[in-house]
mmCIF file of C-alpha atoms in Angstrom:
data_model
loop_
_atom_site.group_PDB
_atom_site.id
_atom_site.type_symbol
_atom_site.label_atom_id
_atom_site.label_comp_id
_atom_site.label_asym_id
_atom_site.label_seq_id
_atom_site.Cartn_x
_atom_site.Cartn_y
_atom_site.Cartn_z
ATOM 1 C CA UNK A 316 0.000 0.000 0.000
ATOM 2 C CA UNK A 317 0.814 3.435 0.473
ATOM 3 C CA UNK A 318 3.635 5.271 2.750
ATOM 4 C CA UNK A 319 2.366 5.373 6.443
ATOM 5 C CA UNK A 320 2.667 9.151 7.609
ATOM 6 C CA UNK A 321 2.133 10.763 11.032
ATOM 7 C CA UNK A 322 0.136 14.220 11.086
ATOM 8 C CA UNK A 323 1.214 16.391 14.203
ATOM 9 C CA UNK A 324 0.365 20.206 15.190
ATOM 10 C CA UNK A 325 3.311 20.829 13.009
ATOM 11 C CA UNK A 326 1.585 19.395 9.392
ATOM 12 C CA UNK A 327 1.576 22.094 7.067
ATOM 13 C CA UNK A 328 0.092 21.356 3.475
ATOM 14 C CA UNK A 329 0.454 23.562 0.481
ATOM 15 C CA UNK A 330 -2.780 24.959 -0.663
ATOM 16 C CA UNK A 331 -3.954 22.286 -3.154
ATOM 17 C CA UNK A 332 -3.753 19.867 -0.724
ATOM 18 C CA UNK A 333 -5.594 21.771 2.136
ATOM 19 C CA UNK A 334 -8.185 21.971 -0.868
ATOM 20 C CA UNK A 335 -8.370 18.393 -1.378
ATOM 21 C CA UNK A 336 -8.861 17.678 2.462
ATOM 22 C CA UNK A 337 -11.632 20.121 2.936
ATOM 23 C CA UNK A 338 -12.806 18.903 -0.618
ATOM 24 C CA UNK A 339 -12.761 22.399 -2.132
ATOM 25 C CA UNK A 340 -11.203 24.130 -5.045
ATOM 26 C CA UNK A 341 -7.843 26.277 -5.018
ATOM 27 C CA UNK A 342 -9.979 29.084 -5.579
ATOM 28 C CA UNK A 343 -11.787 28.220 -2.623
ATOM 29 C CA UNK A 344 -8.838 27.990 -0.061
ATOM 30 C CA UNK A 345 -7.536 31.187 -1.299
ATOM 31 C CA UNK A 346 -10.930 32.932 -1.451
ATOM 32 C CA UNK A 347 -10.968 31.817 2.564
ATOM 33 C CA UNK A 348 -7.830 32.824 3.311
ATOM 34 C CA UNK A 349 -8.636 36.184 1.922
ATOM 35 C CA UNK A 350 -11.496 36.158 4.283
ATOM 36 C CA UNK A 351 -9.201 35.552 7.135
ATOM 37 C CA UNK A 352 -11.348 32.341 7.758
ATOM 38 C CA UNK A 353 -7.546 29.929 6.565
ATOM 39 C CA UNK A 354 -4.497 31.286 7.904
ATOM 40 C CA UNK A 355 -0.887 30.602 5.970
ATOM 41 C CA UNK A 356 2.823 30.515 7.655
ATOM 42 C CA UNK A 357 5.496 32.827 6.405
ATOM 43 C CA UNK A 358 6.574 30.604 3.516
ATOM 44 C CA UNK A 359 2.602 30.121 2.024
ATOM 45 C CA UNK A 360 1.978 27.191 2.794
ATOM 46 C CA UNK A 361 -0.952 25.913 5.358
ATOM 47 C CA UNK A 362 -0.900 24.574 8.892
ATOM 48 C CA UNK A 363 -3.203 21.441 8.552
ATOM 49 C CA UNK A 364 -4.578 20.990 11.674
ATOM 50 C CA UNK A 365 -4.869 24.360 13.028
ATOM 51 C CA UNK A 366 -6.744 25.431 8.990
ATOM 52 C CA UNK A 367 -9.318 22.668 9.244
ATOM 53 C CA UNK A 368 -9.996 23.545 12.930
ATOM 54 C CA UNK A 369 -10.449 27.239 11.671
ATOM 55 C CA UNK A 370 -12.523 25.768 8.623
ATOM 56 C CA UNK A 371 -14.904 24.055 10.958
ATOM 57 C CA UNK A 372 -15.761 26.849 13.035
ATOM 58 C CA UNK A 373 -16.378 28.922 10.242
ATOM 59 C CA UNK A 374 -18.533 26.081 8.572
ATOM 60 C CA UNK A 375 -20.169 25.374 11.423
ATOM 61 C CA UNK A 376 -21.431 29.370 11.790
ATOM 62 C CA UNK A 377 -19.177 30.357 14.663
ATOM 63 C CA UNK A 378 -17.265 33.528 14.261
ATOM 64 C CA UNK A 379 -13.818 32.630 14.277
ATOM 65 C CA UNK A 380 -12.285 34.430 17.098
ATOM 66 C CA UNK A 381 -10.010 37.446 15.992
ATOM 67 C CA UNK A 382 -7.652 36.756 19.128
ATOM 68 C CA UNK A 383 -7.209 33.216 17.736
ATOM 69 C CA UNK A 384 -5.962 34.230 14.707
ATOM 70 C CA UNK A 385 -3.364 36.813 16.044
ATOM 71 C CA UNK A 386 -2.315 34.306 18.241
ATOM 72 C CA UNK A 387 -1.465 31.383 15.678
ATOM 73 C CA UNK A 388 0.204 34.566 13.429
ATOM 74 C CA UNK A 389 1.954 34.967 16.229
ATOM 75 C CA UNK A 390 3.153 31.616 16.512
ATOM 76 C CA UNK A 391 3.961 31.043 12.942
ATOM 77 C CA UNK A 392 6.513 34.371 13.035
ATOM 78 C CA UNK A 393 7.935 32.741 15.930
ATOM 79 C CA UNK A 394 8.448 29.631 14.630
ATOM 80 C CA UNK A 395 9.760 31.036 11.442
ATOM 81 C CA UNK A 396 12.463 33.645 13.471
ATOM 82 C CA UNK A 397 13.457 30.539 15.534
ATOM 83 C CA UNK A 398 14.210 28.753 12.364
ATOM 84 C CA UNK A 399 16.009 31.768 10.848
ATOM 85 C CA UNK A 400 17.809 32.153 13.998
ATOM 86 C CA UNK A 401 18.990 28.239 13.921
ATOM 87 C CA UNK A 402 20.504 28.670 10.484
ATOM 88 C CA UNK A 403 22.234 31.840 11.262
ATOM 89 C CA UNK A 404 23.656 29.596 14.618
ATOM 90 C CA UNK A 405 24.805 26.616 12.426
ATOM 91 C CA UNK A 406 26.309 28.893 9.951
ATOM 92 C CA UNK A 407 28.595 31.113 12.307
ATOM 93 C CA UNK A 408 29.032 27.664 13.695
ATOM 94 C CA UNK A 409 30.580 26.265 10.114
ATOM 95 C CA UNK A 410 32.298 29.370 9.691
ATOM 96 C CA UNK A 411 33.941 29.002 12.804
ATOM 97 C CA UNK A 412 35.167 25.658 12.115
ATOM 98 C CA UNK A 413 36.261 26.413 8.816
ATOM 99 C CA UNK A 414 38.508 29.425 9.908
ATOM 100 C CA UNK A 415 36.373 32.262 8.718
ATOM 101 C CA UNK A 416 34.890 33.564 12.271
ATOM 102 C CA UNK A 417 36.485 33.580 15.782
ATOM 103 C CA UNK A 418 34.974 33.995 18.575
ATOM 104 C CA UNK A 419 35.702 37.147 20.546
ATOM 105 C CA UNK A 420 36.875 34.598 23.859
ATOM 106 C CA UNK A 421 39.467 32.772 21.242
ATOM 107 C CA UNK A 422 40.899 36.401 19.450
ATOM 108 C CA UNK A 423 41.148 37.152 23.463
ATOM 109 C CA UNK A 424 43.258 33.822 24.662
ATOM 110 C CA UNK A 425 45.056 34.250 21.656
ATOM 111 C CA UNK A 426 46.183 37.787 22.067
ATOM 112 C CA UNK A 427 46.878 36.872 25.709
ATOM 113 C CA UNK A 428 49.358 34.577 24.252
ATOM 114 C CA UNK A 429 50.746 36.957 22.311
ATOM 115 C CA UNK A 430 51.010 39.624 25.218
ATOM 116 C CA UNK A 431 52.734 36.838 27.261
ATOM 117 C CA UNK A 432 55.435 36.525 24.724
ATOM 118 C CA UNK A 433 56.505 40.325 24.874
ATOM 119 C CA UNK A 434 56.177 40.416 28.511
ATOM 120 C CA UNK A 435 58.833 37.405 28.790
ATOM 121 C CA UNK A 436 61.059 38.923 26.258
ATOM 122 C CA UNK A 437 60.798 42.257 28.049
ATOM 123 C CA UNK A 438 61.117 40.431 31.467
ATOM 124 C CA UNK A 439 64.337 38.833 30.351
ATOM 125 C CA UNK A 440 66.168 41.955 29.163
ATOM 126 C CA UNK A 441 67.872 42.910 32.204
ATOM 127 C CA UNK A 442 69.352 39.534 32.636
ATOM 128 C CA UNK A 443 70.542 38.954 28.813
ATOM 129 C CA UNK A 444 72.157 42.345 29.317
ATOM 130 C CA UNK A 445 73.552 43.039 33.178
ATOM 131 C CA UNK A 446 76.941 41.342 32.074
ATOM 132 C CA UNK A 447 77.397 43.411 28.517
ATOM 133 C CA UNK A 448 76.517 46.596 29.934
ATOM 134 C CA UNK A 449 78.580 46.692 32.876
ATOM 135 C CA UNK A 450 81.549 45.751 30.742
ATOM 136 C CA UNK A 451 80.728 48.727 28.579
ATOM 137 C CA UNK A 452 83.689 51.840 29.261
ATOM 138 C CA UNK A 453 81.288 54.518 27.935
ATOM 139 C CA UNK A 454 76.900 55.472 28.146
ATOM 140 C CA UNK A 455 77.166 54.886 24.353
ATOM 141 C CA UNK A 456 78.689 51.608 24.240
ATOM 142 C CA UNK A 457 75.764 50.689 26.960
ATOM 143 C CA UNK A 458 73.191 52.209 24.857
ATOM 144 C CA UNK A 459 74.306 50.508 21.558
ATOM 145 C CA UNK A 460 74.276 47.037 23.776
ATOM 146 C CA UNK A 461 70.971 48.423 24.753
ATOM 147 C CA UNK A 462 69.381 49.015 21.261
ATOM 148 C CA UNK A 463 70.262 45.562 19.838
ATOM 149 C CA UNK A 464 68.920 43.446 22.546
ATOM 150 C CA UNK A 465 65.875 45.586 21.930
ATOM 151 C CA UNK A 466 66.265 45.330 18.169
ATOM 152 C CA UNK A 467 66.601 41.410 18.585
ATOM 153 C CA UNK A 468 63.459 41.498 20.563
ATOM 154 C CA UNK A 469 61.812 43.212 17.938
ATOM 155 C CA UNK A 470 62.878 40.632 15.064
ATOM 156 C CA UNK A 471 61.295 37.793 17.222
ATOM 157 C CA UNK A 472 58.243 39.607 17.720
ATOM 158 C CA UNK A 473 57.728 40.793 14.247
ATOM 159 C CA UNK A 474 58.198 36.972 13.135
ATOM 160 C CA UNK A 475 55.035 36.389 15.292
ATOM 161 C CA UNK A 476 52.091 35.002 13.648
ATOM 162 C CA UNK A 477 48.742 34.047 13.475
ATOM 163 C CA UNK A 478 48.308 30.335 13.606
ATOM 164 C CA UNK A 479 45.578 28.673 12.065
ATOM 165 C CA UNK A 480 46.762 25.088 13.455
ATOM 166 C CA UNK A 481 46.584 26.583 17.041
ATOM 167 C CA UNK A 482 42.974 28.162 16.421
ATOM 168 C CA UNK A 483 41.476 25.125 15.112
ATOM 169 C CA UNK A 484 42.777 22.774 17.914
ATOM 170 C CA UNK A 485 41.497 25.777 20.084
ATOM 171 C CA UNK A 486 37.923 25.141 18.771
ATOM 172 C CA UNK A 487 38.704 21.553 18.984
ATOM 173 C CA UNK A 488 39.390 21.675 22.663
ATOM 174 C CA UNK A 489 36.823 23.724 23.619
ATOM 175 C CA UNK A 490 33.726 21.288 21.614
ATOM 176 C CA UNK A 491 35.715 18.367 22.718
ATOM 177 C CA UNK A 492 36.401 17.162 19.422
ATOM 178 C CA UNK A 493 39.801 15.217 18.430
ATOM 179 C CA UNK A 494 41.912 16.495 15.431
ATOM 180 C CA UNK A 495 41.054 13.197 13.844
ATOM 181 C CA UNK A 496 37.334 14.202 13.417
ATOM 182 C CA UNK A 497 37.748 16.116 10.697
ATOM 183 C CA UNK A 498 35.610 13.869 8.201
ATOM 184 C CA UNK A 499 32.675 14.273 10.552
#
């Protein structure tokens, strides 16, 4: 026989089949829904149980109730933000693994690092340089011992960079995934 299929509260049916449940035309459904008696989500198409509900009431004579209807509008621009919101989440998420976003706590730890590594090349200037200076006869000589340390220190921190390897086991780390996950 046929597939075997499982209506919830979520169900939503595009208008020609909402017409052939409630055994009406297109025109019909869209003449309703015009009426404000059908109500459709944010992408046109119908939800089924909440429509036929609405259908009923209005077939059976009762007014359908106007806070009813702003409440299941309501609902479906909620629905359809939370879904919007989702895929906006997953794809900073995929950016993120791919390289293309950090997060602002990662660009922090990382720049901590780098801060680190000046402070302990600054830290460790007086002791690279008590022995040349003192040897040093004149201010000058001291200052030209002075200016190359510094100079060196420079050169190491200008070869400083950026490294993708230690972002991405970063993210690893922190959503406890192993570096040989990569095909998942």
């Amino acid at each position: 026989m046929g597939e075997k299929s499982t209506i919830t509260e979520e169900t939503t049916v595009t208008p020609a089949e909402l017409a052939a449940v409630l055994r009406r035309t297109g025109r019909r459904v869209r003449q309703l829904t015009e009426d404000g008696v059908l109500v459709k989500n944010g992408d046109g198409r119908y939800a089924l149980i909440e429509n036929i509900h609405l259908w009923h009431a209005n077939a059976a004579g009762k007014p359908v109730d106007e806070d009813e209807l702003k409440l299941a509008k309501a609902q479906r621009v909620s629905e359809v933000q939370l879904k919007s919101s989702r895929a906006a989440i997953a794809k900073m998420e995929a950016d993120e693994l791919r390289g293309l976003m950090h997060r602002a706590e990662d660009v922090a730890a990382i720049t901590e690092d780098l801060v680190f590594t000046i402070r302990g090349a600054l830290m460790s200037l007086p002791g690279r340089l008590a022995v040349d200076v003192a040897s040093c006869n004149t201010p000058a000589e001291a200052s030209e011992v002075i200016r190359r340390e510094v100079h060196k220190i420079m050169r190491e921190l200008a070869a400083y960079h950026y490294d993708p390897k230690k972002y991405d086991e970063r993210v690893r780390d922190r959503m406890s995934w192993s570096s040989g996950n990569n095909d998942e």
